[in-house]
mmCIF file of C-alpha atoms in Angstrom:
data_model
loop_
_atom_site.group_PDB
_atom_site.id
_atom_site.type_symbol
_atom_site.label_atom_id
_atom_site.label_comp_id
_atom_site.label_asym_id
_atom_site.label_seq_id
_atom_site.Cartn_x
_atom_site.Cartn_y
_atom_site.Cartn_z
ATOM 1 C CA MET A 115 -14.642 -125.911 7.088
ATOM 2 C CA LEU A 116 -13.771 -129.090 4.523
ATOM 3 C CA ALA A 117 -16.610 -130.748 6.473
ATOM 4 C CA HIS A 118 -18.968 -127.816 4.924
ATOM 5 C CA LEU A 119 -17.518 -127.821 1.132
ATOM 6 C CA LYS A 120 -18.418 -131.289 0.660
ATOM 7 C CA LEU A 121 -22.214 -130.747 1.229
ATOM 8 C CA VAL A 122 -21.400 -128.074 -1.854
ATOM 9 C CA PRO A 123 -22.674 -129.998 -5.497
ATOM 10 C CA LEU A 124 -19.406 -130.396 -7.573
ATOM 11 C CA GLY A 125 -21.422 -127.760 -10.461
ATOM 12 C CA THR A 126 -21.882 -125.263 -7.515
ATOM 13 C CA ARG A 127 -18.065 -125.946 -6.187
ATOM 14 C CA PHE A 128 -17.164 -125.314 -9.392
ATOM 15 C CA ALA A 129 -19.293 -122.095 -10.355
ATOM 16 C CA LEU A 130 -18.353 -120.790 -6.756
ATOM 17 C CA SER A 131 -14.583 -120.801 -8.110
ATOM 18 C CA LEU A 132 -14.875 -118.928 -11.009
ATOM 19 C CA VAL A 133 -16.773 -116.162 -9.485
ATOM 20 C CA CYS A 134 -13.988 -115.922 -6.918
ATOM 21 C CA LEU A 135 -11.081 -115.866 -9.424
ATOM 22 C CA GLY A 136 -12.987 -113.196 -11.853
ATOM 23 C CA LEU A 137 -12.907 -111.263 -8.402
ATOM 24 C CA PHE A 138 -9.374 -111.676 -8.015
ATOM 25 C CA VAL A 139 -8.503 -111.096 -12.087
ATOM 26 C CA LEU A 140 -11.333 -107.422 -11.187
ATOM 27 C CA SER A 141 -9.049 -106.976 -8.534
ATOM 28 C CA VAL A 142 -5.642 -107.204 -9.841
ATOM 29 C CA ARG A 143 -6.301 -105.466 -12.627
ATOM 30 C CA ALA A 144 -7.712 -102.320 -10.534
ATOM 31 C CA GLU A 145 -4.072 -102.487 -9.071
ATOM 32 C CA ASP A 146 -2.257 -102.826 -12.616
ATOM 33 C CA ALA A 147 -2.930 -99.354 -13.269
ATOM 34 C CA PRO A 148 -0.617 -97.918 -10.710
ATOM 35 C CA ALA A 149 1.497 -100.636 -11.738
ATOM 36 C CA ILE A 150 2.029 -100.063 -15.436
ATOM 37 C CA VAL A 151 2.362 -96.502 -14.943
ATOM 38 C CA HIS A 152 5.203 -96.416 -12.795
ATOM 39 C CA ALA A 153 6.898 -99.048 -15.718
ATOM 40 C CA VAL A 154 6.346 -96.146 -17.612
ATOM 41 C CA VAL A 155 7.720 -93.679 -15.973
ATOM 42 C CA GLN A 156 10.984 -96.283 -14.602
ATOM 43 C CA GLY A 157 11.264 -96.636 -18.714
ATOM 44 C CA GLU A 158 11.374 -92.828 -19.235
ATOM 45 C CA SER A 159 14.468 -92.777 -16.324
ATOM 46 C CA GLN A 160 16.084 -94.518 -18.798
ATOM 47 C CA ILE A 161 16.803 -91.682 -21.669
ATOM 48 C CA PRO A 162 17.053 -88.656 -19.490
ATOM 49 C CA GLU A 163 18.963 -87.592 -23.157
ATOM 50 C CA PHE A 164 19.424 -88.386 -26.442
ATOM 51 C CA ARG A 165 20.366 -86.542 -29.706
ATOM 52 C CA ALA A 166 18.884 -87.865 -33.141
ATOM 53 C CA ARG A 167 18.385 -86.722 -37.307
ATOM 54 C CA VAL A 168 15.234 -86.657 -37.564
ATOM 55 C CA VAL A 169 13.100 -86.393 -40.797
ATOM 56 C CA ILE A 170 9.288 -84.955 -40.867
ATOM 57 C CA SER A 171 7.584 -85.295 -43.338
ATOM 58 C CA ILE A 172 3.818 -84.151 -44.244
ATOM 59 C CA ASP A 173 1.760 -86.252 -46.436
ATOM 60 C CA GLY A 174 4.169 -87.839 -48.209
ATOM 61 C CA ARG A 175 6.383 -84.110 -48.459
ATOM 62 C CA ARG A 176 9.681 -83.370 -46.841
ATOM 63 C CA GLY A 177 9.234 -80.808 -44.535
ATOM 64 C CA TRP A 178 12.054 -80.783 -41.876
ATOM 65 C CA ASP A 179 15.772 -82.419 -41.595
ATOM 66 C CA LEU A 180 16.696 -81.715 -38.292
ATOM 67 C CA ASP A 181 19.112 -82.523 -35.747
ATOM 68 C CA TRP A 182 17.105 -83.007 -31.850
ATOM 69 C CA GLY A 183 18.430 -83.085 -28.611
ATOM 70 C CA TYR A 184 17.644 -82.905 -25.059
ATOM 71 C CA ASP A 185 18.841 -83.196 -21.816
ATOM 72 C CA HIS A 186 16.768 -82.768 -18.773
ATOM 73 C CA GLY A 187 14.471 -80.121 -20.018
ATOM 74 C CA LYS A 188 16.531 -78.213 -21.951
ATOM 75 C CA GLU A 189 16.055 -78.848 -25.797
ATOM 76 C CA PHE A 190 17.517 -77.208 -29.263
ATOM 77 C CA TYR A 191 16.505 -78.790 -32.823
ATOM 78 C CA SER A 192 18.330 -77.288 -35.961
ATOM 79 C CA GLY A 193 18.318 -77.858 -39.664
ATOM 80 C CA THR A 194 16.010 -77.257 -42.559
ATOM 81 C CA GLN A 195 12.687 -76.299 -43.248
ATOM 82 C CA TYR A 196 11.079 -76.663 -46.621
ATOM 83 C CA VAL A 197 8.774 -73.760 -47.060
ATOM 84 C CA THR A 198 6.034 -73.540 -49.459
ATOM 85 C CA GLY A 199 3.601 -70.863 -50.251
ATOM 86 C CA ILE A 200 5.628 -68.894 -51.227
ATOM 87 C CA PRO A 201 4.813 -66.030 -54.136
ATOM 88 C CA GLY A 202 6.438 -66.938 -57.086
ATOM 89 C CA LYS A 203 8.215 -69.875 -55.700
ATOM 90 C CA SER A 204 6.341 -73.073 -57.522
ATOM 91 C CA GLU A 205 8.722 -75.323 -55.204
ATOM 92 C CA PRO A 206 10.014 -75.670 -51.516
ATOM 93 C CA VAL A 207 12.127 -72.920 -50.665
ATOM 94 C CA PRO A 208 14.926 -74.146 -47.859
ATOM 95 C CA GLN A 209 15.667 -72.401 -44.969
ATOM 96 C CA ARG A 210 18.397 -72.547 -42.460
ATOM 97 C CA ILE A 211 16.157 -72.538 -38.642
ATOM 98 C CA LYS A 212 16.946 -73.470 -34.878
ATOM 99 C CA TRP A 213 15.336 -73.367 -31.697
ATOM 100 C CA ALA A 214 17.489 -73.462 -28.507
ATOM 101 C CA PHE A 215 15.895 -73.374 -24.985
ATOM 102 C CA ASP A 216 19.334 -73.483 -22.504
ATOM 103 C CA GLY A 217 17.185 -73.834 -19.066
ATOM 104 C CA ASP A 218 16.534 -70.024 -18.835
ATOM 105 C CA LYS A 219 16.079 -68.547 -22.246
ATOM 106 C CA MET A 220 14.556 -69.498 -25.428
ATOM 107 C CA ARG A 221 16.643 -68.139 -28.501
ATOM 108 C CA GLY A 222 15.766 -68.777 -32.472
ATOM 109 C CA ILE A 223 17.214 -67.920 -35.379
ATOM 110 C CA ARG A 224 16.245 -68.212 -39.011
ATOM 111 C CA SER A 225 18.279 -67.870 -42.099
ATOM 112 C CA HIS A 226 16.019 -66.918 -45.533
ATOM 113 C CA LEU A 227 17.919 -68.509 -47.725
ATOM 114 C CA ALA A 228 16.500 -66.463 -50.666
ATOM 115 C CA LYS A 229 16.812 -62.995 -49.067
ATOM 116 C CA LYS A 230 20.070 -63.642 -47.465
ATOM 117 C CA VAL A 231 18.775 -62.664 -44.254
ATOM 118 C CA ASP A 232 19.127 -63.720 -40.998
ATOM 119 C CA THR A 233 16.586 -62.946 -38.282
ATOM 120 C CA GLY A 234 17.017 -64.094 -34.441
ATOM 121 C CA LYS A 235 15.008 -64.343 -31.659
ATOM 122 C CA ILE A 236 15.261 -64.288 -26.951
ATOM 123 C CA ALA A 237 12.120 -64.810 -25.277
ATOM 124 C CA GLY A 238 10.925 -67.118 -21.955
ATOM 125 C CA LEU A 239 10.128 -70.681 -23.410
ATOM 126 C CA ASP A 240 7.330 -71.508 -25.444
ATOM 127 C CA PRO A 241 6.267 -75.133 -25.580
ATOM 128 C CA GLU A 242 4.733 -74.806 -28.284
ATOM 129 C CA LEU A 243 7.822 -74.487 -30.617
ATOM 130 C CA PHE A 244 8.820 -77.440 -29.351
ATOM 131 C CA ARG A 245 5.808 -79.488 -29.893
ATOM 132 C CA GLY A 246 4.641 -77.690 -32.754
ATOM 133 C CA VAL A 247 6.463 -80.075 -34.480
ATOM 134 C CA PRO A 248 6.483 -84.053 -34.346
ATOM 135 C CA ASN A 249 9.012 -84.883 -32.838
ATOM 136 C CA PRO A 250 11.159 -87.960 -31.380
ATOM 137 C CA ARG A 251 8.915 -87.046 -27.700
ATOM 138 C CA THR A 252 6.218 -86.807 -30.001
ATOM 139 C CA LEU A 253 6.787 -90.587 -30.616
ATOM 140 C CA LEU A 254 7.941 -90.910 -26.514
ATOM 141 C CA GLY A 255 4.213 -89.632 -25.768
ATOM 142 C CA SER A 256 4.617 -85.651 -24.795
ATOM 143 C CA ASP A 257 2.328 -84.793 -26.743
ATOM 144 C CA ILE A 258 -0.471 -85.808 -24.725
ATOM 145 C CA ARG A 259 -0.731 -82.587 -23.116
ATOM 146 C CA PHE A 260 -1.515 -79.166 -25.264
ATOM 147 C CA GLU A 261 0.429 -76.882 -22.606
ATOM 148 C CA GLY A 262 4.094 -77.597 -21.015
ATOM 149 C CA ARG A 263 6.422 -80.056 -21.493
ATOM 150 C CA GLN A 264 5.347 -83.070 -19.026
ATOM 151 C CA SER A 265 6.479 -86.385 -20.485
ATOM 152 C CA LEU A 266 4.055 -89.445 -20.737
ATOM 153 C CA GLY A 267 4.950 -90.525 -16.881
ATOM 154 C CA GLU A 268 4.131 -87.511 -15.962
ATOM 155 C CA VAL A 269 1.075 -87.209 -17.442
ATOM 156 C CA LEU A 270 -0.066 -90.313 -16.486
ATOM 157 C CA ALA A 271 1.438 -89.976 -12.408
ATOM 158 C CA ALA A 272 -0.197 -87.233 -12.220
ATOM 159 C CA ALA A 273 -3.891 -87.669 -13.894
ATOM 160 C CA SER A 274 -6.768 -88.101 -11.869
ATOM 161 C CA ASP A 275 -9.024 -90.557 -13.111
ATOM 162 C CA ILE A 276 -6.830 -93.418 -15.014
ATOM 163 C CA THR A 277 -8.287 -97.341 -15.793
ATOM 164 C CA LEU A 278 -6.591 -99.903 -17.257
ATOM 165 C CA LEU A 279 -8.596 -101.775 -19.809
ATOM 166 C CA PRO A 280 -9.495 -105.318 -18.944
ATOM 167 C CA ASP A 281 -7.876 -106.983 -22.391
ATOM 168 C CA LEU A 282 -4.685 -106.516 -23.710
ATOM 169 C CA GLU A 283 -5.130 -105.248 -27.505
ATOM 170 C CA VAL A 284 -2.283 -106.233 -30.285
ATOM 171 C CA VAL A 285 -0.765 -103.368 -32.002
ATOM 172 C CA ASP A 286 1.977 -103.999 -34.657
ATOM 173 C CA GLY A 287 1.920 -107.458 -33.554
ATOM 174 C CA HIS A 288 2.582 -106.541 -30.163
ATOM 175 C CA ARG A 289 0.309 -107.117 -26.932
ATOM 176 C CA CYS A 290 -0.333 -103.911 -25.293
ATOM 177 C CA HIS A 291 -1.899 -102.514 -22.366
ATOM 178 C CA VAL A 292 -4.774 -99.684 -22.535
ATOM 179 C CA LEU A 293 -4.670 -96.979 -19.820
ATOM 180 C CA GLN A 294 -7.487 -94.866 -19.485
ATOM 181 C CA LEU A 295 -7.457 -91.120 -18.922
ATOM 182 C CA ARG A 296 -10.342 -88.683 -18.509
ATOM 183 C CA LYS A 297 -10.462 -85.236 -18.336
ATOM 184 C CA VAL A 298 -6.344 -85.486 -19.009
ATOM 185 C CA ASP A 299 -6.207 -82.265 -20.514
ATOM 186 C CA LYS A 300 -7.866 -78.818 -21.404
ATOM 187 C CA THR A 301 -7.574 -76.099 -23.254
ATOM 188 C CA HIS A 302 -7.250 -72.585 -22.459
ATOM 189 C CA ASP A 303 -10.834 -71.794 -24.297
ATOM 190 C CA GLY A 304 -12.041 -74.429 -22.313
ATOM 191 C CA ARG A 305 -12.297 -77.491 -24.000
ATOM 192 C CA VAL A 306 -11.667 -80.906 -22.522
ATOM 193 C CA PHE A 307 -10.120 -83.779 -23.617
ATOM 194 C CA ASP A 308 -9.585 -87.795 -22.411
ATOM 195 C CA ALA A 309 -7.263 -90.147 -23.953
ATOM 196 C CA ARG A 310 -6.038 -94.199 -24.299
ATOM 197 C CA VAL A 311 -2.559 -95.118 -24.580
ATOM 198 C CA TRP A 312 -1.383 -98.215 -25.578
ATOM 199 C CA ILE A 313 2.096 -99.752 -23.627
ATOM 200 C CA ASP A 314 4.438 -102.142 -24.953
ATOM 201 C CA THR A 315 5.137 -103.234 -21.499
ATOM 202 C CA GLU A 316 7.389 -105.989 -22.529
ATOM 203 C CA ARG A 317 9.541 -103.174 -24.858
ATOM 204 C CA GLY A 318 10.784 -100.412 -22.491
ATOM 205 C CA SER A 319 7.004 -99.523 -21.294
ATOM 206 C CA ARG A 320 6.894 -97.145 -24.153
ATOM 207 C CA PRO A 321 3.702 -96.580 -26.013
ATOM 208 C CA LEU A 322 3.196 -97.618 -29.354
ATOM 209 C CA LYS A 323 -0.054 -95.466 -29.957
ATOM 210 C CA TYR A 324 -2.223 -93.084 -28.125
ATOM 211 C CA GLU A 325 -5.155 -90.789 -28.997
ATOM 212 C CA LYS A 326 -6.588 -88.095 -27.688
ATOM 213 C CA TYR A 327 -10.729 -87.307 -27.363
ATOM 214 C CA ARG A 328 -13.210 -84.462 -27.052
ATOM 215 C CA SER A 329 -14.410 -85.387 -23.814
ATOM 216 C CA ASP A 330 -17.978 -86.460 -23.012
ATOM 217 C CA ASP A 331 -19.973 -88.480 -20.446
ATOM 218 C CA GLY A 332 -22.707 -89.583 -22.718
ATOM 219 C CA ARG A 333 -23.043 -91.379 -26.188
ATOM 220 C CA LEU A 334 -20.616 -89.482 -27.881
ATOM 221 C CA ALA A 335 -17.680 -90.598 -25.109
ATOM 222 C CA TRP A 336 -14.508 -91.970 -27.460
ATOM 223 C CA LYS A 337 -16.154 -90.594 -30.708
ATOM 224 C CA ALA A 338 -14.851 -87.164 -31.639
ATOM 225 C CA LEU A 339 -10.968 -88.071 -32.092
ATOM 226 C CA TYR A 340 -8.801 -84.897 -32.206
ATOM 227 C CA GLU A 341 -5.366 -86.924 -32.504
ATOM 228 C CA ARG A 342 -3.796 -89.722 -32.991
ATOM 229 C CA VAL A 343 -0.303 -91.257 -32.991
ATOM 230 C CA GLU A 344 0.585 -94.261 -34.350
ATOM 231 C CA ASN A 345 2.783 -97.033 -36.289
ATOM 232 C CA ILE A 346 5.510 -96.249 -33.109
ATOM 233 C CA ARG A 347 8.298 -98.605 -34.541
ATOM 234 C CA LEU A 348 10.802 -99.144 -31.608
ATOM 235 C CA GLN A 349 14.782 -100.452 -32.052
ATOM 236 C CA LYS A 350 16.852 -100.992 -29.104
ATOM 237 C CA ILE A 351 19.789 -98.598 -29.184
ATOM 238 C CA ASP A 352 22.260 -99.624 -26.060
ATOM 239 C CA GLY A 353 20.004 -102.064 -24.606
ATOM 240 C CA VAL A 354 17.411 -99.027 -24.680
ATOM 241 C CA TRP A 355 14.144 -99.315 -26.354
ATOM 242 C CA PHE A 356 13.842 -95.799 -28.115
ATOM 243 C CA PRO A 357 11.309 -94.806 -31.493
ATOM 244 C CA THR A 358 12.777 -95.140 -35.222
ATOM 245 C CA HIS A 359 9.066 -93.892 -37.008
ATOM 246 C CA GLY A 360 5.827 -92.991 -36.142
ATOM 247 C CA GLU A 361 3.154 -90.950 -37.956
ATOM 248 C CA TYR A 362 0.710 -88.255 -36.667
ATOM 249 C CA GLN A 363 -2.450 -86.693 -37.654
ATOM 250 C CA GLN A 364 -5.005 -84.982 -36.349
ATOM 251 C CA PHE A 365 -8.638 -84.745 -37.252
ATOM 252 C CA GLY A 366 -11.546 -82.223 -37.448
ATOM 253 C CA TYR A 367 -15.314 -83.319 -36.726
ATOM 254 C CA ASP A 368 -18.996 -82.655 -37.352
ATOM 255 C CA PHE A 369 -22.190 -83.384 -35.446
ATOM 256 C CA VAL A 370 -24.700 -84.637 -37.618
ATOM 257 C CA PRO A 371 -28.414 -85.979 -36.985
ATOM 258 C CA ALA A 372 -28.069 -89.399 -35.457
ATOM 259 C CA PRO A 373 -30.414 -92.338 -38.055
ATOM 260 C CA GLY A 374 -33.927 -91.291 -36.885
ATOM 261 C CA HIS A 375 -33.309 -87.427 -36.072
ATOM 262 C CA THR A 376 -33.070 -84.340 -37.828
ATOM 263 C CA GLU A 377 -31.677 -80.722 -37.999
ATOM 264 C CA GLN A 378 -34.841 -79.393 -37.567
ATOM 265 C CA GLU A 379 -36.169 -81.556 -34.338
ATOM 266 C CA LEU A 380 -32.230 -80.967 -33.134
ATOM 267 C CA SER A 381 -32.513 -77.079 -33.465
ATOM 268 C CA ARG A 382 -35.442 -76.733 -30.800
ATOM 269 C CA LEU A 383 -33.900 -78.879 -28.428
ATOM 270 C CA PRO A 384 -31.711 -77.526 -25.622
ATOM 271 C CA MET A 385 -27.635 -78.458 -26.089
ATOM 272 C CA ALA A 386 -26.666 -81.210 -23.898
ATOM 273 C CA ASP A 387 -30.099 -83.109 -25.025
ATOM 274 C CA ALA A 388 -29.516 -82.232 -28.615
ATOM 275 C CA MET A 389 -25.573 -83.809 -27.730
ATOM 276 C CA GLN A 390 -27.119 -87.133 -27.409
ATOM 277 C CA LYS A 391 -28.764 -87.680 -30.580
ATOM 278 C CA VAL A 392 -25.946 -86.465 -32.857
ATOM 279 C CA ASP A 393 -23.649 -89.225 -34.323
ATOM 280 C CA VAL A 394 -19.660 -87.900 -35.064
ATOM 281 C CA VAL A 395 -18.265 -87.759 -38.494
ATOM 282 C CA LEU A 396 -14.319 -87.355 -38.743
ATOM 283 C CA ARG A 397 -12.309 -84.766 -40.806
ATOM 284 C CA PRO A 398 -8.739 -85.800 -41.167
ATOM 285 C CA SER A 399 -5.896 -83.231 -41.940
ATOM 286 C CA ALA A 400 -2.596 -84.052 -42.691
ATOM 287 C CA LYS A 401 -0.219 -87.005 -41.550
ATOM 288 C CA TYR A 402 3.056 -86.154 -40.420
ATOM 289 C CA SER A 403 5.408 -88.655 -40.605
ATOM 290 C CA VAL A 404 8.544 -89.139 -37.842
ATOM 291 C CA ASP A 405 11.650 -91.255 -39.311
ATOM 292 C CA ILE A 406 14.726 -91.209 -36.968
ATOM 293 C CA ASP A 407 17.889 -92.094 -38.205
ATOM 294 C CA PRO A 408 19.178 -95.313 -36.122
ATOM 295 C CA GLU A 409 22.462 -94.460 -36.657
ATOM 296 C CA SER A 410 22.173 -91.213 -35.645
ATOM 297 C CA ILE A 411 20.556 -92.086 -32.233
ATOM 298 C CA GLN A 412 22.976 -91.138 -28.549
ATOM 299 C CA ILE A 413 21.172 -91.660 -25.519
ATOM 300 C CA ASN A 414 22.970 -90.503 -22.754
ATOM 301 C CA LYS A 415 26.007 -89.544 -24.255
ATOM 302 C CA GLY A 416 26.568 -85.891 -23.117
ATOM 303 C CA ILE A 417 25.177 -82.927 -25.528
ATOM 304 C CA PRO A 418 27.737 -79.965 -25.562
ATOM 305 C CA ALA A 419 26.189 -76.900 -23.823
ATOM 306 C CA ALA A 420 26.635 -75.018 -26.983
ATOM 307 C CA GLU A 421 23.850 -76.424 -28.571
ATOM 308 C CA PHE A 422 21.027 -75.020 -26.596
ATOM 309 C CA THR A 423 22.207 -71.638 -27.070
ATOM 310 C CA ILE A 424 22.660 -69.286 -29.897
ATOM 311 C CA VAL A 425 25.131 -66.558 -31.111
ATOM 312 C CA PHE A 426 24.048 -64.862 -33.205
ATOM 313 C CA PRO A 427 26.355 -64.086 -36.491
ATOM 314 C CA GLN A 428 27.326 -60.272 -37.308
ATOM 315 C CA GLY A 429 24.143 -58.411 -39.549
ATOM 316 C CA CYS A 430 21.521 -60.403 -37.993
ATOM 317 C CA LEU A 431 18.239 -59.082 -36.527
ATOM 318 C CA ILE A 432 17.523 -59.418 -33.155
ATOM 319 C CA THR A 433 13.679 -59.371 -30.966
ATOM 320 C CA ASP A 434 14.518 -59.606 -27.649
ATOM 321 C CA GLU A 435 11.674 -59.646 -25.257
ATOM 322 C CA PHE A 436 13.441 -59.359 -22.518
ATOM 323 C CA THR A 437 14.342 -55.912 -23.364
ATOM 324 C CA ARG A 438 12.024 -55.011 -25.321
ATOM 325 C CA LEU A 439 14.407 -54.051 -28.540
ATOM 326 C CA THR A 440 14.909 -54.858 -31.767
ATOM 327 C CA TYR A 441 18.762 -54.299 -33.174
ATOM 328 C CA THR A 442 20.863 -56.055 -35.829
ATOM 329 C CA VAL A 443 24.206 -57.428 -34.350
ATOM 330 C CA GLY A 444 27.165 -55.688 -34.314
ATOM 331 C CA GLU A 445 25.490 -51.782 -34.994
ATOM 332 C CA ILE A 446 25.279 -49.316 -32.075
ATOM 333 C CA PRO A 447 22.639 -47.147 -32.171
ATOM 334 C CA GLU A 448 24.181 -43.700 -32.567
ATOM 335 C CA GLY A 449 22.843 -40.146 -32.692
ATOM 336 C CA PRO A 450 19.478 -39.815 -32.359
ATOM 337 C CA ASP A 451 18.621 -42.927 -32.217
ATOM 338 C CA VAL A 452 20.401 -42.797 -29.077
ATOM 339 C CA LEU A 453 17.755 -41.653 -27.202
ATOM 340 C CA HIS A 454 14.835 -43.766 -28.516
ATOM 341 C CA SER A 455 17.352 -47.120 -27.341
ATOM 342 C CA LEU A 456 17.779 -45.181 -23.510
ATOM 343 C CA GLU A 457 14.015 -44.865 -23.810
ATOM 344 C CA ALA A 458 13.259 -48.045 -24.576
ATOM 345 C CA THR A 459 15.161 -49.973 -22.240
ATOM 346 C CA ALA A 460 14.772 -47.686 -19.622
ATOM 347 C CA ALA A 461 10.538 -48.952 -19.738
ATOM 348 C CA THR A 462 12.032 -52.140 -19.182
ATOM 349 C CA SER A 463 13.667 -51.817 -15.848
ATOM 350 C CA ALA A 464 10.323 -51.910 -13.644
ATOM 351 C CA THR A 465 10.518 -55.612 -14.847
ATOM 352 C CA THR A 466 11.994 -58.414 -13.110
ATOM 353 C CA ARG A 467 13.801 -59.969 -15.491
ATOM 354 C CA GLU A 468 17.596 -59.900 -16.547
ATOM 355 C CA THR A 469 19.558 -58.517 -19.500
ATOM 356 C CA THR A 470 20.452 -61.202 -21.679
ATOM 357 C CA SER A 471 23.945 -62.012 -21.479
ATOM 358 C CA MET A 472 25.618 -61.452 -25.236
ATOM 359 C CA PRO A 473 28.857 -60.406 -26.667
ATOM 360 C CA VAL A 474 30.079 -56.878 -26.396
ATOM 361 C CA ALA A 475 28.744 -55.791 -29.167
ATOM 362 C CA GLN A 476 25.032 -57.154 -28.896
ATOM 363 C CA THR A 477 25.021 -55.800 -25.552
ATOM 364 C CA VAL A 478 22.511 -53.121 -24.404
ATOM 365 C CA GLN A 479 23.319 -51.388 -21.722
ATOM 366 C CA PRO A 480 20.399 -51.823 -18.557
ATOM 367 C CA GLY A 481 17.530 -49.132 -18.207
ATOM 368 C CA PHE A 482 17.459 -46.906 -14.746
ATOM 369 C CA PRO A 483 14.319 -45.247 -13.033
ATOM 370 C CA LEU A 484 12.204 -42.277 -14.793
ATOM 371 C CA GLY A 485 12.029 -39.710 -12.467
ATOM 372 C CA LYS A 486 11.328 -36.169 -12.946
ATOM 373 C CA MET A 487 15.211 -35.366 -13.411
ATOM 374 C CA THR A 488 15.441 -38.159 -15.476
ATOM 375 C CA ILE A 489 12.895 -36.894 -17.639
ATOM 376 C CA ALA A 490 14.194 -33.435 -17.753
ATOM 377 C CA ILE A 491 17.575 -34.862 -19.070
ATOM 378 C CA LEU A 492 15.642 -36.888 -21.726
ATOM 379 C CA CYS A 493 13.832 -33.983 -22.928
ATOM 380 C CA GLY A 494 16.832 -31.761 -22.623
ATOM 381 C CA ALA A 495 18.243 -34.715 -24.946
ATOM 382 C CA GLY A 496 15.843 -34.575 -27.039
ATOM 383 C CA LEU A 497 15.503 -30.782 -27.777
ATOM 384 C CA MET A 498 19.593 -30.598 -27.808
ATOM 385 C CA ALA A 499 19.240 -33.037 -30.679
ATOM 386 C CA VAL A 500 16.620 -31.416 -32.583
ATOM 387 C CA ALA A 501 18.692 -28.117 -32.667
ATOM 388 C CA LEU A 502 21.666 -29.966 -34.029
ATOM 389 C CA ILE A 503 19.850 -31.066 -36.559
ATOM 390 C CA ALA A 504 18.435 -28.160 -37.518
ATOM 391 C CA ALA A 505 21.550 -26.493 -37.323
ATOM 392 C CA ILE A 506 23.763 -29.174 -39.381
ATOM 393 C CA ALA A 507 20.882 -28.266 -42.209
ATOM 394 C CA LYS A 508 20.776 -25.022 -42.038
ATOM 395 C CA LYS A 509 24.870 -24.692 -42.815
ATOM 396 C CA LYS A 510 24.288 -27.803 -45.696
ATOM 397 C CA HIS A 511 21.694 -25.468 -47.048
ATOM 398 C CA ASN A 512 23.804 -22.445 -46.664
ATOM 399 C CA ARG A 513 26.316 -24.311 -48.439
ATOM 400 C CA VAL A 514 24.704 -25.239 -51.495
ATOM 401 C CA ARG A 515 23.183 -21.915 -51.604
#
């Protein structure tokens, strides 16, 4: 073999070496994507639980002051929301809020300070309530998909079309590997999205930036930007890299004729053909800033179970999606209202959801089957109630006379 190599000119041998090296680098880069994904998953395993104080601003205006906690899927946030657009109020109106998910049920309460009224809700998990506001998990990459509450590592591990770009890119002074995901997300109305994620493998394999785009296989690929999370700053807390700042922004976009084409021309073409002759003009929306107090960050320190539920105060108006009842805490229905409550609870007996566990003053008796006998009893009770009310009314009328 060496004898044959000696017959090859030096320049040719050098060129062959470069080709072989290039093929080797390309093969290593192709195999590196799973390695980067594994590093992200491993990095996330360091923070199954955290708690921190968060300030969320919208275009520089304070929007929320929150205590945010997460523990193996359970989650809560509580604090103050500054609500704008209230008629007659020129300044934002503070409202106390809390949402908590205990792994089974989600509970929420809002205290309207101006009206001195508390309203509460009991329901199944609605992920939008925890990702509708940019938060610490947003900066960790959890907003890369619309539905569910998957972490970035879970999304990357499940991705069917993922590529590691060949070159490192510098983000805020740090070298990052860039993962590119095709068709990683789909909305209920059929819109499909691609994503790019910039991973800092030197600092916990945390994302420093990620973007979502309208998916396209043609000339519009990676142009119709939908949302961006950037300017993520990391700080080492108890040996773990954790975000302390980041910015979130959504974008609208318009399709306009590309140079050399007109709207009239494109209007005569099939949609698929016309889309190959347009450019994208982005329309940025409000920018959200997430600031996390480094002194408040607690990682794997334990969060009391009480934080993931809510004990509703007396007088709070509750909407319960499990029992399909609306009631006030501390008020037990009386008189004809009892019949209405029985009918409402009976209607829920066909469901498989269990009755929400509440203090005695809040508990509604479980429903029962609506058989012919039950209907007869209910109807009879209703007629008796009507007759009783009529009798009382007549008696009061006679007294007045």
